[in-house]
Amino acid sequence: FKTADGRWEVRTYTTAHGLPDLEINDIVPDSAVYLWLASSQGLCRFKEPEMREQQPKPVLSHLIANGDIINFAAQQSFEYDHNHLKINFLTLNFRQFGQINYRYRLRENEAWNYTSNRNVELANLAPGGYRFEVQSQDEEARWSESCHWNFEIRPPWWATWWFRGMAIGCF
């Protein structure tokens, strides 16, 4: 397609954009706006979809800790034995018919984990601070802004600094 400033731009379109099939056999322009596309699925009159600014960021919907449903809070703290979390999230994008890719991580410097599921199970988390971050991908393969949630798994009482200090003092 030709941009407003006269440059040519190549864009990738899929069935999420309205194509009948990913294998296109012939293209015939109908006007400056429409194209006729021939595929093995039939003939289609195609109009370039309007580009959206950005995919909406995901929303954290449910949190389950050791089987108990818990409300999200800005900064949450869990006991050391409540370290099995299930986090549900979602993004509304009707163009993708529920086929949305996500990526998440637990710390900013970690690598992303990719999934098409709308939930993540985190089992046996070690004590410490975490920042759960999730993004969703739109039909243009662009990633959304991050939705994040900070939480902490507290250490058991016998692994705290004050207990170790008292034990050393008593010894």
CSV table of N, CA and C in Angstrom, one decimal:
chain,number,residue,atom,x,y,z
A,1,PHE,N,0.8,-1.2,0.0
A,1,PHE,CA,0.0,0.0,0.0
A,1,PHE,C,0.9,1.2,0.0
A,2,LYS,N,0.3,2.3,-0.6
A,2,LYS,CA,1.1,3.6,-0.6
A,2,LYS,C,0.6,4.5,0.5
A,3,THR,N,1.6,5.0,1.3
A,3,THR,CA,1.2,5.9,2.4
A,3,THR,C,0.9,7.3,2.0
A,4,ALA,N,0.4,8.1,2.9
A,4,ALA,CA,0.0,9.5,2.5
A,4,ALA,C,1.2,10.3,2.0
A,5,ASP,N,2.4,10.0,2.5
A,5,ASP,CA,3.5,10.8,2.0
A,5,ASP,C,4.2,10.2,0.8
A,6,GLY,N,3.5,9.2,0.1
A,6,GLY,CA,4.0,8.7,-1.2
A,6,GLY,C,4.9,7.5,-1.1
A,7,ARG,N,5.3,7.0,0.1
A,7,ARG,CA,6.1,5.9,0.3
A,7,ARG,C,5.3,4.6,0.2
A,8,TRP,N,5.9,3.5,-0.2
A,8,TRP,CA,5.3,2.2,-0.3
A,8,TRP,C,5.5,1.5,1.0
A,9,GLU,N,4.5,0.9,1.6
A,9,GLU,CA,4.6,0.1,2.8
A,9,GLU,C,4.1,-1.3,2.6
A,10,VAL,N,4.8,-2.3,3.1
A,10,VAL,CA,4.3,-3.6,3.0
A,10,VAL,C,3.7,-4.0,4.4
A,11,ARG,N,2.5,-4.5,4.4
A,11,ARG,CA,1.9,-5.0,5.6
A,11,ARG,C,1.4,-6.5,5.4
A,12,THR,N,1.4,-7.2,6.5
A,12,THR,CA,1.0,-8.6,6.5
A,12,THR,C,-0.4,-8.7,7.0
A,13,TYR,N,-1.3,-9.4,6.2
A,13,TYR,CA,-2.7,-9.6,6.6
A,13,TYR,C,-2.9,-11.1,6.8
A,14,THR,N,-3.8,-11.4,7.7
A,14,THR,CA,-4.1,-12.8,7.9
A,14,THR,C,-5.7,-13.0,8.0
A,15,THR,N,-6.1,-14.2,8.3
A,15,THR,CA,-7.6,-14.4,8.4
A,15,THR,C,-8.2,-13.5,9.5
A,16,ALA,N,-7.4,-13.1,10.5
A,16,ALA,CA,-7.9,-12.2,11.5
A,16,ALA,C,-8.2,-10.8,11.0
A,17,HIS,N,-7.7,-10.5,9.8
A,17,HIS,CA,-8.0,-9.2,9.1
A,17,HIS,C,-9.2,-9.4,8.1
A,18,GLY,N,-9.7,-10.6,8.0
A,18,GLY,CA,-10.8,-10.8,7.1
A,18,GLY,C,-10.5,-11.6,5.8
A,19,LEU,N,-9.2,-12.1,5.7
A,19,LEU,CA,-8.9,-12.9,4.5
A,19,LEU,C,-9.6,-14.2,4.6
A,20,PRO,N,-10.1,-14.8,3.5
A,20,PRO,CA,-10.7,-16.1,3.5
A,20,PRO,C,-9.7,-17.2,3.7
A,21,ASP,N,-8.5,-17.0,3.4
A,21,ASP,CA,-7.4,-18.1,3.4
A,21,ASP,C,-6.1,-17.4,3.5
A,22,LEU,N,-5.1,-18.1,3.9
A,22,LEU,CA,-3.7,-17.5,3.9
A,22,LEU,C,-3.0,-17.6,2.6
A,23,GLU,N,-3.5,-18.5,1.7
A,23,GLU,CA,-2.9,-18.7,0.4
A,23,GLU,C,-3.7,-17.9,-0.6
A,24,ILE,N,-3.2,-16.8,-1.1
A,24,ILE,CA,-3.8,-16.0,-2.1
A,24,ILE,C,-3.2,-16.3,-3.5
A,25,ASN,N,-4.1,-16.6,-4.5
A,25,ASN,CA,-3.6,-17.0,-5.8
A,25,ASN,C,-3.6,-15.8,-6.7
A,26,ASP,N,-4.4,-14.8,-6.6
A,26,ASP,CA,-4.4,-13.7,-7.5
A,26,ASP,C,-5.0,-12.5,-6.8
A,27,ILE,N,-4.5,-11.3,-7.2
A,27,ILE,CA,-5.0,-10.0,-6.6
A,27,ILE,C,-5.4,-9.1,-7.8
A,28,VAL,N,-6.6,-8.5,-7.7
A,28,VAL,CA,-7.0,-7.5,-8.7
A,28,VAL,C,-7.5,-6.3,-8.0
A,29,PRO,N,-7.0,-5.1,-8.3
A,29,PRO,CA,-7.5,-3.9,-7.6
A,29,PRO,C,-8.9,-3.5,-8.2
A,30,ASP,N,-9.8,-3.2,-7.3
A,30,ASP,CA,-11.1,-2.8,-7.7
A,30,ASP,C,-11.2,-1.3,-7.8
A,31,SER,N,-10.5,-0.6,-6.8
A,31,SER,CA,-10.5,0.8,-6.8
A,31,SER,C,-9.3,1.2,-5.9
A,32,ALA,N,-9.2,2.4,-5.5
A,32,ALA,CA,-8.0,2.8,-4.6
A,32,ALA,C,-8.2,2.2,-3.2
A,33,VAL,N,-9.4,1.7,-2.9
A,33,VAL,CA,-9.7,1.2,-1.5
A,33,VAL,C,-9.9,-0.3,-1.5
A,34,TYR,N,-10.4,-0.9,-2.5
A,34,TYR,CA,-10.7,-2.4,-2.4
A,34,TYR,C,-9.8,-3.2,-3.4
A,35,LEU,N,-9.7,-4.5,-3.0
A,35,LEU,CA,-9.0,-5.5,-3.8
A,35,LEU,C,-9.8,-6.7,-3.9
A,36,TRP,N,-9.8,-7.4,-5.1
A,36,TRP,CA,-10.4,-8.7,-5.2
A,36,TRP,C,-9.3,-9.7,-5.0
A,37,LEU,N,-9.5,-10.6,-4.1
A,37,LEU,CA,-8.5,-11.7,-3.8
A,37,LEU,C,-9.1,-13.0,-4.1
A,38,ALA,N,-8.3,-13.8,-4.9
A,38,ALA,CA,-8.7,-15.2,-5.2
A,38,ALA,C,-7.9,-16.1,-4.4
A,39,SER,N,-8.6,-17.0,-3.7
A,39,SER,CA,-7.9,-18.1,-2.9
A,39,SER,C,-8.6,-19.4,-3.1
A,40,SER,N,-8.1,-20.4,-2.5
A,40,SER,CA,-8.7,-21.7,-2.6
A,40,SER,C,-10.1,-21.8,-1.9
A,41,GLN,N,-10.3,-20.8,-1.0
A,41,GLN,CA,-11.6,-20.7,-0.3
A,41,GLN,C,-12.6,-19.9,-1.1
A,42,GLY,N,-12.2,-19.3,-2.2
A,42,GLY,CA,-13.2,-18.5,-3.0
A,42,GLY,C,-12.7,-17.1,-3.2
A,43,LEU,N,-13.6,-16.3,-3.7
A,43,LEU,CA,-13.3,-14.9,-4.1
A,43,LEU,C,-13.7,-14.0,-2.9
A,44,CYS,N,-12.9,-12.9,-2.7
A,44,CYS,CA,-13.2,-12.0,-1.6
A,44,CYS,C,-12.9,-10.6,-2.0
A,45,ARG,N,-13.8,-9.7,-1.7
A,45,ARG,CA,-13.5,-8.2,-1.8
A,45,ARG,C,-12.9,-7.7,-0.5
A,46,PHE,N,-11.7,-7.3,-0.5
A,46,PHE,CA,-11.0,-7.0,0.7
A,46,PHE,C,-10.7,-5.5,0.8
A,47,LYS,N,-10.9,-4.9,1.9
A,47,LYS,CA,-10.6,-3.5,2.2
A,47,LYS,C,-9.6,-3.5,3.3
A,48,GLU,N,-8.5,-2.7,3.2
A,48,GLU,CA,-7.5,-2.7,4.2
A,48,GLU,C,-8.1,-2.2,5.5
A,49,PRO,N,-8.0,-2.9,6.6
A,49,PRO,CA,-8.5,-2.5,7.9
A,49,PRO,C,-7.8,-1.3,8.4
A,50,GLU,N,-8.5,-0.5,9.2
A,50,GLU,CA,-7.9,0.7,9.8
A,50,GLU,C,-6.9,0.2,10.9
A,51,MET,N,-5.8,0.9,10.9
A,51,MET,CA,-4.8,0.6,11.9
A,51,MET,C,-5.2,1.1,13.3
A,52,ARG,N,-5.2,0.3,14.3
A,52,ARG,CA,-5.5,0.8,15.6
A,52,ARG,C,-4.2,1.3,16.2
A,53,GLU,N,-4.3,2.2,17.2
A,53,GLU,CA,-3.1,2.7,17.8
A,53,GLU,C,-2.3,1.6,18.5
A,54,GLN,N,-3.0,0.8,19.4
A,54,GLN,CA,-2.3,-0.2,20.1
A,54,GLN,C,-3.3,-1.1,20.7
A,55,GLN,N,-2.9,-2.4,20.9
A,55,GLN,CA,-3.7,-3.4,21.5
A,55,GLN,C,-3.9,-2.9,23.0
A,56,PRO,N,-5.2,-3.1,23.5
A,56,PRO,CA,-5.4,-2.7,24.9
A,56,PRO,C,-4.6,-3.7,25.8
A,57,LYS,N,-4.1,-3.2,26.9
A,57,LYS,CA,-3.3,-4.0,27.8
A,57,LYS,C,-4.2,-5.0,28.5
A,58,PRO,N,-3.7,-6.2,28.9
A,58,PRO,CA,-4.5,-7.2,29.5
A,58,PRO,C,-5.0,-6.7,30.9
A,59,VAL,N,-6.0,-7.4,31.4
A,59,VAL,CA,-6.6,-7.1,32.7
A,59,VAL,C,-6.4,-8.4,33.5
A,60,LEU,N,-6.0,-8.2,34.8
A,60,LEU,CA,-5.9,-9.3,35.7
A,60,LEU,C,-7.3,-9.6,36.2
A,61,SER,N,-7.8,-10.8,36.0
A,61,SER,CA,-9.2,-11.0,36.4
A,61,SER,C,-9.4,-11.9,37.7
A,62,HIS,N,-8.6,-12.9,37.9
A,62,HIS,CA,-8.8,-13.8,39.0
A,62,HIS,C,-7.4,-14.2,39.6
A,63,LEU,N,-7.4,-14.3,40.9
A,63,LEU,CA,-6.2,-14.8,41.6
A,63,LEU,C,-6.6,-15.9,42.5
A,64,ILE,N,-5.9,-17.1,42.4
A,64,ILE,CA,-6.2,-18.2,43.3
A,64,ILE,C,-4.9,-18.6,43.9
A,65,ALA,N,-4.8,-18.6,45.3
A,65,ALA,CA,-3.6,-18.9,46.0
A,65,ALA,C,-4.0,-20.2,46.8
A,66,ASN,N,-3.3,-21.2,46.5
A,66,ASN,CA,-3.5,-22.5,47.2
A,66,ASN,C,-5.0,-22.9,47.2
A,67,GLY,N,-5.7,-22.7,46.1
A,67,GLY,CA,-7.1,-23.0,46.0
A,67,GLY,C,-8.1,-22.0,46.5
A,68,ASP,N,-7.6,-20.9,47.2
A,68,ASP,CA,-8.5,-19.9,47.7
A,68,ASP,C,-8.6,-18.7,46.7
A,69,ILE,N,-9.8,-18.3,46.4
A,69,ILE,CA,-9.9,-17.1,45.5
A,69,ILE,C,-9.6,-15.9,46.3
A,70,ILE,N,-8.7,-15.0,45.8
A,70,ILE,CA,-8.3,-13.8,46.5
A,70,ILE,C,-8.4,-12.6,45.6
A,71,ASN,N,-8.8,-11.5,46.2
A,71,ASN,CA,-8.9,-10.2,45.4
A,71,ASN,C,-7.5,-9.7,45.2
A,72,PHE,N,-7.2,-9.1,44.0
A,72,PHE,CA,-6.0,-8.5,43.7
A,72,PHE,C,-5.8,-7.2,44.6
A,73,ALA,N,-4.6,-6.9,45.1
A,73,ALA,CA,-4.3,-5.7,45.7
A,73,ALA,C,-3.0,-5.1,45.1
A,74,ALA,N,-2.8,-3.8,45.2
A,74,ALA,CA,-1.6,-3.2,44.5
A,74,ALA,C,-0.3,-3.9,44.9
A,75,GLN,N,-0.2,-4.1,46.2
A,75,GLN,CA,1.0,-4.8,46.7
A,75,GLN,C,0.6,-5.9,47.7
A,76,GLN,N,0.7,-7.1,47.3
A,76,GLN,CA,0.2,-8.2,48.2
A,76,GLN,C,1.3,-9.0,48.8
A,77,SER,N,1.1,-9.6,49.9
A,77,SER,CA,2.1,-10.4,50.6
A,77,SER,C,1.4,-11.7,51.0
A,78,PHE,N,2.1,-12.8,50.8
A,78,PHE,CA,1.6,-14.2,51.1
A,78,PHE,C,2.5,-14.9,52.0
A,79,GLU,N,2.0,-15.8,52.8
A,79,GLU,CA,2.8,-16.6,53.7
A,79,GLU,C,3.6,-17.6,52.9
A,80,TYR,N,4.7,-18.1,53.4
A,80,TYR,CA,5.6,-19.0,52.7
A,80,TYR,C,4.9,-20.2,52.2
A,81,ASP,N,3.8,-20.7,52.9
A,81,ASP,CA,3.1,-21.9,52.4
A,81,ASP,C,1.9,-21.6,51.5
A,82,HIS,N,1.7,-20.3,51.2
A,82,HIS,CA,0.7,-19.9,50.2
A,82,HIS,C,1.5,-19.5,48.9
A,83,ASN,N,2.3,-20.4,48.4
A,83,ASN,CA,3.2,-20.0,47.3
A,83,ASN,C,2.8,-20.7,46.0
A,84,HIS,N,1.6,-21.2,45.9
A,84,HIS,CA,1.1,-21.8,44.6
A,84,HIS,C,0.0,-20.9,44.1
A,85,LEU,N,0.3,-20.1,43.1
A,85,LEU,CA,-0.6,-19.1,42.6
A,85,LEU,C,-1.1,-19.4,41.2
A,86,LYS,N,-2.4,-19.1,40.9
A,86,LYS,CA,-2.9,-19.2,39.6
A,86,LYS,C,-3.5,-17.8,39.3
A,87,ILE,N,-3.0,-17.2,38.2
A,87,ILE,CA,-3.3,-15.9,37.8
A,87,ILE,C,-4.1,-16.0,36.5
A,88,ASN,N,-5.3,-15.4,36.4
A,88,ASN,CA,-6.1,-15.4,35.2
A,88,ASN,C,-6.1,-13.9,34.7
A,89,PHE,N,-6.0,-13.8,33.4
A,89,PHE,CA,-5.9,-12.5,32.7
A,89,PHE,C,-6.6,-12.6,31.4
A,90,LEU,N,-7.0,-11.4,30.8
A,90,LEU,CA,-7.7,-11.4,29.5
A,90,LEU,C,-7.5,-10.1,28.8
A,91,THR,N,-7.6,-10.1,27.5
A,91,THR,CA,-7.6,-9.0,26.7
A,91,THR,C,-8.8,-9.1,25.7
A,92,LEU,N,-9.5,-8.0,25.6
A,92,LEU,CA,-10.7,-8.0,24.6
A,92,LEU,C,-10.2,-7.5,23.3
A,93,ASN,N,-10.3,-8.4,22.3
A,93,ASN,CA,-10.0,-8.0,20.9
A,93,ASN,C,-10.8,-8.9,20.0
A,94,PHE,N,-12.0,-8.4,19.5
A,94,PHE,CA,-12.9,-9.2,18.8
A,94,PHE,C,-12.4,-9.6,17.4
A,95,ARG,N,-11.4,-8.9,16.9
A,95,ARG,CA,-10.8,-9.3,15.6
A,95,ARG,C,-10.1,-10.6,15.6
A,96,GLN,N,-9.6,-11.0,16.8
A,96,GLN,CA,-8.8,-12.2,16.9
A,96,GLN,C,-9.6,-13.5,17.3
A,97,PHE,N,-10.9,-13.3,17.5
A,97,PHE,CA,-11.8,-14.5,17.8
A,97,PHE,C,-11.2,-15.3,19.0
A,98,GLY,N,-10.7,-14.7,20.0
A,98,GLY,CA,-10.1,-15.4,21.2
A,98,GLY,C,-8.8,-16.0,21.0
A,99,GLN,N,-8.2,-15.9,19.8
A,99,GLN,CA,-6.9,-16.5,19.6
A,99,GLN,C,-5.8,-15.4,19.8
A,100,ILE,N,-5.6,-15.0,21.1
A,100,ILE,CA,-4.7,-14.0,21.4
A,100,ILE,C,-3.4,-14.6,22.1
A,101,ASN,N,-2.3,-14.2,21.7
A,101,ASN,CA,-1.0,-14.6,22.3
A,101,ASN,C,-0.7,-13.7,23.4
A,102,TYR,N,-0.1,-14.3,24.4
A,102,TYR,CA,0.4,-13.5,25.6
A,102,TYR,C,1.8,-13.8,25.9
A,103,ARG,N,2.4,-12.9,26.6
A,103,ARG,CA,3.8,-13.2,27.2
A,103,ARG,C,3.8,-12.7,28.6
A,104,TYR,N,4.5,-13.4,29.5
A,104,TYR,CA,4.6,-12.9,30.9
A,104,TYR,C,5.9,-13.2,31.5
A,105,ARG,N,6.2,-12.6,32.6
A,105,ARG,CA,7.4,-12.8,33.3
A,105,ARG,C,7.2,-12.4,34.8
A,106,LEU,N,8.1,-12.9,35.7
A,106,LEU,CA,8.0,-12.7,37.1
A,106,LEU,C,8.9,-11.6,37.6
A,107,ARG,N,9.9,-11.3,36.9
A,107,ARG,CA,10.9,-10.3,37.2
A,107,ARG,C,11.3,-9.5,36.0
A,108,GLU,N,11.6,-8.2,36.1
A,108,GLU,CA,11.9,-7.4,35.0
A,108,GLU,C,13.0,-7.9,34.1
A,109,ASN,N,14.1,-8.5,34.8
A,109,ASN,CA,15.3,-8.9,34.0
A,109,ASN,C,15.2,-10.3,33.5
A,110,GLU,N,14.1,-11.0,33.7
A,110,GLU,CA,13.9,-12.3,33.2
A,110,GLU,C,13.4,-12.4,31.8
A,111,ALA,N,13.6,-13.5,31.1
A,111,ALA,CA,13.1,-13.7,29.8
A,111,ALA,C,11.6,-13.8,29.8
A,112,TRP,N,10.9,-13.5,28.7
A,112,TRP,CA,9.5,-13.6,28.6
A,112,TRP,C,9.1,-15.1,28.3
A,113,ASN,N,8.0,-15.5,28.9
A,113,ASN,CA,7.4,-16.8,28.6
A,113,ASN,C,6.2,-16.6,27.8
A,114,TYR,N,6.0,-17.4,26.7
A,114,TYR,CA,5.0,-17.1,25.7
A,114,TYR,C,3.9,-18.2,25.9
A,115,THR,N,2.6,-17.8,25.7
A,115,THR,CA,1.5,-18.7,25.9
A,115,THR,C,0.3,-18.2,25.1
A,116,SER,N,-0.6,-19.1,24.8
A,116,SER,CA,-1.9,-18.6,24.3
A,116,SER,C,-3.0,-18.9,25.3
A,117,ASN,N,-2.6,-19.4,26.5
A,117,ASN,CA,-3.6,-19.6,27.6
A,117,ASN,C,-3.8,-18.2,28.3
A,118,ARG,N,-5.0,-18.1,28.9
A,118,ARG,CA,-5.3,-16.9,29.6
A,118,ARG,C,-5.1,-17.1,31.1
A,119,ASN,N,-4.3,-18.0,31.5
A,119,ASN,CA,-4.0,-18.2,32.9
A,119,ASN,C,-2.6,-18.8,33.0
A,120,VAL,N,-1.9,-18.5,34.2
A,120,VAL,CA,-0.6,-19.0,34.5
A,120,VAL,C,-0.6,-19.6,35.9
A,121,GLU,N,-0.1,-20.8,36.0
A,121,GLU,CA,0.1,-21.4,37.4
A,121,GLU,C,1.6,-21.3,37.8
A,122,LEU,N,1.8,-20.7,38.9
A,122,LEU,CA,3.1,-20.5,39.5
A,122,LEU,C,3.2,-21.4,40.8
A,123,ALA,N,3.9,-22.5,40.7
A,123,ALA,CA,3.9,-23.4,41.8
A,123,ALA,C,5.3,-23.3,42.6
A,124,ASN,N,5.2,-23.5,43.9
A,124,ASN,CA,6.3,-23.5,44.8
A,124,ASN,C,7.3,-22.3,44.6
A,125,LEU,N,6.7,-21.1,44.7
A,125,LEU,CA,7.5,-19.9,44.6
A,125,LEU,C,8.4,-19.7,45.8
A,126,ALA,N,9.6,-19.4,45.6
A,126,ALA,CA,10.5,-19.2,46.7
A,126,ALA,C,10.2,-17.9,47.4
A,127,PRO,N,10.5,-17.7,48.7
A,127,PRO,CA,10.3,-16.4,49.3
A,127,PRO,C,11.1,-15.3,48.6
A,128,GLY,N,10.4,-14.1,48.5
A,128,GLY,CA,11.0,-13.0,47.9
A,128,GLY,C,10.0,-12.1,47.2
A,129,GLY,N,10.4,-11.0,46.6
A,129,GLY,CA,9.5,-10.1,45.9
A,129,GLY,C,9.4,-10.4,44.4
A,130,TYR,N,8.3,-10.3,43.9
A,130,TYR,CA,8.0,-10.6,42.5
A,130,TYR,C,7.2,-9.4,41.8
A,131,ARG,N,7.3,-9.3,40.5
A,131,ARG,CA,6.6,-8.4,39.8
A,131,ARG,C,6.0,-9.1,38.5
A,132,PHE,N,4.8,-9.6,38.6
A,132,PHE,CA,4.2,-10.3,37.5
A,132,PHE,C,3.8,-9.3,36.4
A,133,GLU,N,4.2,-9.6,35.2
A,133,GLU,CA,4.0,-8.7,34.1
A,133,GLU,C,3.5,-9.5,32.9
A,134,VAL,N,2.4,-9.0,32.3
A,134,VAL,CA,1.8,-9.7,31.2
A,134,VAL,C,1.5,-8.7,30.1
A,135,GLN,N,1.7,-9.2,28.8
A,135,GLN,CA,1.3,-8.4,27.6
A,135,GLN,C,0.6,-9.3,26.7
A,136,SER,N,-0.2,-8.6,25.8
A,136,SER,CA,-1.0,-9.4,24.8
A,136,SER,C,-0.5,-8.9,23.4
A,137,GLN,N,-0.7,-9.8,22.4
A,137,GLN,CA,-0.3,-9.4,21.0
A,137,GLN,C,-1.5,-9.2,20.2
A,138,ASP,N,-1.5,-8.2,19.3
A,138,ASP,CA,-2.6,-8.0,18.4
A,138,ASP,C,-2.4,-8.7,17.1
A,139,GLU,N,-3.4,-8.5,16.2
A,139,GLU,CA,-3.3,-9.2,14.9
A,139,GLU,C,-2.2,-8.6,14.0
A,140,GLU,N,-1.6,-7.5,14.4
A,140,GLU,CA,-0.4,-7.0,13.6
A,140,GLU,C,0.9,-7.5,14.2
A,141,ALA,N,0.8,-8.3,15.2
A,141,ALA,CA,2.0,-8.9,15.9
A,141,ALA,C,2.7,-7.9,16.8
A,142,ARG,N,2.0,-6.8,17.2
A,142,ARG,CA,2.5,-5.8,18.1
A,142,ARG,C,2.1,-6.1,19.5
A,143,TRP,N,3.0,-5.9,20.5
A,143,TRP,CA,2.7,-6.2,21.9
A,143,TRP,C,2.1,-5.0,22.6
A,144,SER,N,1.2,-5.2,23.5
A,144,SER,CA,0.5,-4.2,24.2
A,144,SER,C,1.4,-3.7,25.3
A,145,GLU,N,0.9,-2.6,26.0
A,145,GLU,CA,1.6,-2.2,27.2
A,145,GLU,C,1.5,-3.3,28.2
A,146,SER,N,2.4,-3.3,29.2
A,146,SER,CA,2.3,-4.3,30.3
A,146,SER,C,1.3,-4.0,31.3
A,147,CYS,N,0.7,-5.0,31.8
A,147,CYS,CA,-0.1,-5.0,33.0
A,147,CYS,C,0.7,-5.7,34.1
A,148,HIS,N,0.9,-5.0,35.2
A,148,HIS,CA,1.8,-5.7,36.2
A,148,HIS,C,1.2,-5.7,37.6
A,149,TRP,N,1.7,-6.6,38.4
A,149,TRP,CA,1.2,-6.7,39.8
A,149,TRP,C,2.4,-7.2,40.6
A,150,ASN,N,2.6,-6.4,41.7
A,150,ASN,CA,3.6,-6.7,42.7
A,150,ASN,C,3.1,-7.6,43.8
A,151,PHE,N,3.9,-8.6,44.2
A,151,PHE,CA,3.6,-9.4,45.3
A,151,PHE,C,4.8,-10.0,46.0
A,152,GLU,N,4.7,-10.5,47.2
A,152,GLU,CA,5.8,-11.0,47.9
A,152,GLU,C,5.4,-12.3,48.6
A,153,ILE,N,6.3,-13.2,48.6
A,153,ILE,CA,6.1,-14.5,49.4
A,153,ILE,C,7.1,-14.3,50.6
A,154,ARG,N,6.5,-14.2,51.8
A,154,ARG,CA,7.3,-14.0,53.0
A,154,ARG,C,8.0,-15.3,53.4
A,155,PRO,N,9.2,-15.2,53.9
A,155,PRO,CA,9.9,-16.4,54.4
A,155,PRO,C,9.2,-17.0,55.6
A,156,PRO,N,9.5,-18.3,55.9
A,156,PRO,CA,8.9,-18.8,57.2
A,156,PRO,C,9.6,-18.2,58.4
A,157,TRP,N,9.0,-18.2,59.5
A,157,TRP,CA,9.5,-17.5,60.7
A,157,TRP,C,10.9,-17.9,61.1
A,158,TRP,N,11.2,-19.2,60.9
A,158,TRP,CA,12.5,-19.7,61.3
A,158,TRP,C,13.6,-19.2,60.3
A,159,ALA,N,13.3,-18.6,59.1
A,159,ALA,CA,14.2,-18.1,58.2
A,159,ALA,C,14.3,-16.6,58.1
A,160,THR,N,13.7,-16.0,59.1
A,160,THR,CA,13.8,-14.5,59.2
A,160,THR,C,15.0,-14.0,59.9
A,161,TRP,N,15.4,-12.8,59.6
A,161,TRP,CA,16.7,-12.3,60.2
A,161,TRP,C,16.5,-12.2,61.8
A,162,TRP,N,15.3,-11.8,62.3
A,162,TRP,CA,15.2,-11.6,63.7
A,162,TRP,C,15.3,-13.0,64.4
A,163,PHE,N,14.8,-14.1,63.8
A,163,PHE,CA,14.9,-15.4,64.5
A,163,PHE,C,16.3,-15.9,64.5
A,164,ARG,N,17.0,-15.7,63.3
A,164,ARG,CA,18.4,-16.1,63.3
A,164,ARG,C,19.3,-15.3,64.2
A,165,GLY,N,19.0,-14.0,64.4
A,165,GLY,CA,19.7,-13.1,65.3
A,165,GLY,C,19.5,-13.6,66.8
A,166,MET,N,18.2,-14.0,67.1
A,166,MET,CA,18.0,-14.5,68.5
A,166,MET,C,18.6,-15.8,68.7
A,167,ALA,N,18.7,-16.7,67.7
A,167,ALA,CA,19.3,-18.0,67.8
A,167,ALA,C,20.8,-17.8,68.0
A,168,ILE,N,21.4,-16.9,67.3
A,168,ILE,CA,22.8,-16.6,67.5
A,168,ILE,C,23.1,-16.0,68.9
A,169,GLY,N,22.2,-15.1,69.3
A,169,GLY,CA,22.4,-14.5,70.6
A,169,GLY,C,22.2,-15.5,71.8
A,170,CYS,N,21.3,-16.5,71.6
A,170,CYS,CA,21.1,-17.5,72.6
A,170,CYS,C,22.2,-18.5,72.6
A,171,PHE,N,22.8,-18.7,71.5
A,171,PHE,CA,23.9,-19.7,71.4
A,171,PHE,C,25.1,-19.2,72.1
